[in-house]
Amino acid sequence: MLRPSDHADSAAPSGDDITSPRLGVIGWLRWSWRQLTSMRTALVLLLLLAIAAVPGSIVPQRGA
């Protein structure tokens, strides 16, 4: 299988010449929004909600 010359597994010289671009304000806002709307964040929030609901189901609300 042929890959482009800039692929990570290519036979390019191995050095630390990979740099990430500067994001700026709009880039950081976009990254934050993508993190907040990800499925991983939703699952973590649902797990925290389930854990927070456990004491409310164990402790009686009022006496019979």
XYZ file of C-alpha atoms in Angstrom:
64
model
C 0.000 0.000 0.000
C 1.424 3.374 -0.977
C 1.325 6.246 1.450
C 2.118 9.939 1.068
C 5.646 11.021 1.911
C 4.478 12.989 4.959
C 2.700 10.021 6.562
C 3.797 9.138 10.095
C 4.964 5.650 9.066
C 6.841 6.793 5.978
C 10.602 6.543 5.629
C 11.060 10.238 6.269
C 13.977 11.348 8.433
C 13.100 10.758 12.068
C 13.302 14.010 13.936
C 11.189 16.166 16.160
C 10.258 18.495 13.324
C 6.491 18.026 13.799
C 4.949 21.248 15.015
C 1.318 22.012 15.689
C -0.168 25.276 14.457
C -1.033 28.092 16.815
C -4.750 28.060 17.519
C -5.616 31.595 18.533
C -8.824 32.583 20.308
C -11.225 31.196 17.701
C -9.291 27.941 17.570
C -9.428 27.521 21.325
C -13.167 28.264 21.372
C -13.737 25.736 18.630
C -11.640 23.111 20.444
C -13.523 23.761 23.716
C -16.892 23.428 21.986
C -15.843 20.150 20.332
C -14.719 18.781 23.697
C -17.976 19.792 25.398
C -20.121 18.232 22.681
C -18.189 14.966 22.419
C -19.701 11.581 23.242
C -17.012 10.971 25.853
C -18.068 14.079 27.791
C -21.721 13.044 27.594
C -20.938 9.580 28.959
C -18.844 10.980 31.804
C -21.621 13.404 32.759
C -24.213 10.599 32.687
C -21.986 8.455 34.897
C -21.589 11.315 37.377
C -25.351 11.864 37.398
C -25.944 8.177 38.110
C -23.419 8.220 40.955
C -24.993 11.376 42.404
C -28.451 9.741 42.322
C -27.396 6.757 44.443
C -27.574 8.505 47.843
C -31.021 9.879 47.011
C -32.336 6.388 46.354
C -30.764 4.876 49.486
C -31.555 7.525 52.116
C -35.290 7.719 52.903
C -36.897 11.092 52.167
C -39.281 11.065 55.145
C -40.521 8.595 57.715
C -43.469 6.346 57.018
